[in-house]
């Protein structure tokens, strides 16, 4: 699993996307970052939200199983 740090502006723009804790597999980490980038554009934060941005920690895990025939 890959743990990401994400900062989104009040308008919904992705400001920061960093790998906080890598999975140990570069390809898996790249997939996690790509998934967040492809999820753009994000919705604006709620109108009553006072800060200029919101920070999130997102954990993405992949389950891979192989089945022999």
Coordinates of N, CA and C in Angstrom, one line a residue:
X1 N 0.8 -1.2 0.0 CA 0.0 0.0 0.0 C 0.9 1.2 0.0
X2 N 0.4 2.3 -0.6 CA 1.1 3.5 -0.8 C 0.3 4.6 0.0
X3 N 1.0 5.4 0.8 CA 0.3 6.5 1.5 C 0.7 7.8 0.8
X4 N -0.3 8.6 0.5 CA 0.0 9.9 -0.2 C -0.5 11.0 0.6
X5 N 0.3 12.2 0.5 CA -0.1 13.4 1.0 C -0.7 14.3 -0.1
X6 N -1.9 14.8 0.1 CA -2.5 15.6 -1.0 C -3.0 16.9 -0.4
X7 N -2.8 18.0 -1.1 CA -3.3 19.3 -0.8 C -4.1 19.8 -1.9
X8 N -5.4 20.1 -1.6 CA -6.3 20.6 -2.6 C -6.7 22.1 -2.2
X9 N -6.7 22.9 -3.2 CA -7.1 24.3 -3.0 C -8.6 24.4 -2.8
X10 N -9.0 25.6 -2.3 CA -10.4 25.8 -2.0 C -11.2 25.7 -3.3
X11 N -10.6 26.0 -4.5 CA -11.3 25.9 -5.7 C -11.2 24.5 -6.3
X12 N -10.6 23.5 -5.7 CA -10.5 22.2 -6.1 C -9.3 21.8 -6.9
X13 N -8.3 22.7 -7.0 CA -7.1 22.4 -7.7 C -6.1 21.6 -6.9
X14 N -5.5 20.6 -7.5 CA -4.5 19.8 -6.8 C -3.2 20.7 -6.7
X15 N -2.8 21.0 -5.4 CA -1.7 21.8 -5.2 C -0.4 21.0 -4.9
X16 N -0.6 19.9 -4.1 CA 0.6 19.1 -3.8 C 0.1 17.6 -3.8
X17 N 1.0 16.8 -4.3 CA 0.8 15.3 -4.3 C 2.1 14.7 -4.1
X18 N 2.3 14.2 -2.9 CA 3.6 13.5 -2.5 C 3.4 12.1 -2.0
X19 N 4.3 11.3 -2.2 CA 4.3 10.0 -1.6 C 4.8 10.1 -0.2
X20 N 4.0 9.9 0.8 CA 4.4 10.0 2.2 C 5.1 8.7 2.7
X21 N 4.5 7.6 2.3 CA 5.1 6.3 2.7 C 5.0 5.4 1.4
X22 N 6.1 5.1 0.8 CA 6.1 4.3 -0.4 C 5.7 2.8 0.0
X23 N 5.2 2.1 -1.0 CA 4.8 0.7 -0.9 C 6.0 -0.2 -0.9
X24 N 7.1 0.2 -1.4 CA 8.3 -0.7 -1.6 C 8.4 -1.1 -3.1
X25 N 7.4 -0.8 -3.8 CA 7.3 -1.2 -5.3 C 7.1 0.1 -6.1
X26 N 8.1 0.5 -6.9 CA 8.0 1.8 -7.6 C 6.7 1.8 -8.5
X27 N 6.4 0.7 -9.2 CA 5.3 0.7 -10.1 C 4.0 0.9 -9.3
X28 N 3.8 0.3 -8.2 CA 2.6 0.4 -7.4 C 2.5 1.9 -6.9
X29 N 3.6 2.5 -6.5 CA 3.6 3.9 -6.1 C 3.2 4.8 -7.3
X30 N 3.7 4.5 -8.5 CA 3.4 5.3 -9.7 C 1.9 5.2 -10.0
X31 N 1.3 4.0 -9.8 CA -0.1 3.8 -10.1 C -1.0 4.6 -9.1
X32 N -0.6 4.6 -7.9 CA -1.3 5.4 -6.9 C -1.3 6.9 -7.2
X33 N -0.2 7.4 -7.5 CA 0.0 8.8 -7.9 C -0.9 9.1 -9.2
X34 N -0.8 8.2 -10.1 CA -1.5 8.3 -11.4 C -3.1 8.3 -11.1
X35 N -3.5 7.5 -10.2 CA -4.9 7.4 -9.9 C -5.5 8.8 -9.4
X36 N -4.7 9.4 -8.5 CA -5.1 10.7 -8.0 C -5.1 11.8 -9.1
X37 N -4.0 11.8 -9.9 CA -4.0 12.7 -11.0 C -5.1 12.6 -12.0
X38 N -5.5 11.3 -12.3 CA -6.6 11.1 -13.2 C -8.0 11.4 -12.6
X39 N -8.1 11.5 -11.3 CA -9.3 11.8 -10.6 C -9.7 13.3 -10.7
X40 N -8.7 14.1 -11.2 CA -8.9 15.6 -11.4 C -9.9 15.8 -12.5
X41 N -10.7 16.9 -12.5 CA -10.6 18.0 -11.5 C -11.5 17.6 -10.3
X42 N -11.1 18.1 -9.2 CA -11.8 17.9 -7.9 C -12.8 19.0 -7.7
X43 N -13.9 18.7 -7.0 CA -14.9 19.6 -6.7 C -14.3 20.7 -5.7
X44 N -14.8 21.9 -5.8 CA -14.4 22.9 -4.9 C -14.8 22.5 -3.5
X45 N -14.0 23.0 -2.5 CA -14.3 22.7 -1.1 C -15.6 23.5 -0.7
X46 N -16.3 23.0 0.3 CA -17.6 23.7 0.7 C -17.5 25.2 0.8
X47 N -18.5 25.9 0.5 CA -18.5 27.4 0.5 C -18.1 27.9 1.9
X48 N -18.5 27.2 3.0 CA -18.2 27.7 4.3 C -16.8 27.4 4.8
X49 N -16.1 26.6 4.0 CA -14.7 26.3 4.4 C -13.8 27.5 4.4
X50 N -13.2 27.8 5.6 CA -12.5 29.0 5.8 C -11.0 29.1 5.2
X51 N -10.4 27.9 5.2 CA -9.0 27.9 4.8 C -8.8 27.9 3.3
X52 N -7.6 28.3 2.8 CA -7.3 28.4 1.4 C -7.1 27.0 0.8
X53 N -6.9 26.0 1.6 CA -6.7 24.6 1.1 C -7.0 23.6 2.2
X54 N -7.1 22.3 1.7 CA -7.3 21.2 2.7 C -6.3 20.2 2.4
X55 N -5.7 19.6 3.5 CA -4.8 18.5 3.4 C -5.4 17.2 3.7
X56 N -5.0 16.2 2.9 CA -5.5 14.8 3.1 C -4.4 13.8 3.1
X57 N -4.5 12.7 3.9 CA -3.7 11.6 3.8 C -4.5 10.5 3.2
X58 N -4.0 9.9 2.1 CA -4.8 8.9 1.4 C -4.0 7.6 1.3
X59 N -4.5 6.5 1.7 CA -3.8 5.2 1.6 C -4.5 4.4 0.5
X60 N -3.7 4.0 -0.5 CA -4.1 3.2 -1.6 C -3.5 1.9 -1.5
X61 N -4.3 0.8 -1.5 CA -3.8 -0.5 -1.5 C -4.2 -1.3 -2.7
X62 N -3.4 -2.2 -3.2 CA -3.7 -3.0 -4.3 C -3.7 -4.5 -3.9
X63 N -4.7 -5.2 -4.3 CA -4.7 -6.6 -4.0 C -4.5 -7.3 -5.4
X64 N -3.5 -8.1 -5.5 CA -3.2 -8.8 -6.7 C -3.2 -10.3 -6.4
X65 N -3.9 -11.0 -7.2 CA -4.0 -12.5 -7.0 C -3.9 -13.1 -8.3
X66 N -3.2 -14.2 -8.4 CA -3.0 -15.0 -9.6 C -3.8 -16.3 -9.4
X67 N -4.4 -16.7 -10.4 CA -5.1 -18.0 -10.4 C -4.6 -18.9 -11.4
X68 N -4.2 -20.1 -11.0 CA -3.6 -21.1 -11.9 C -4.8 -21.9 -12.4
X69 N -4.8 -22.2 -13.7 CA -5.8 -23.0 -14.3 C -5.4 -24.5 -14.3

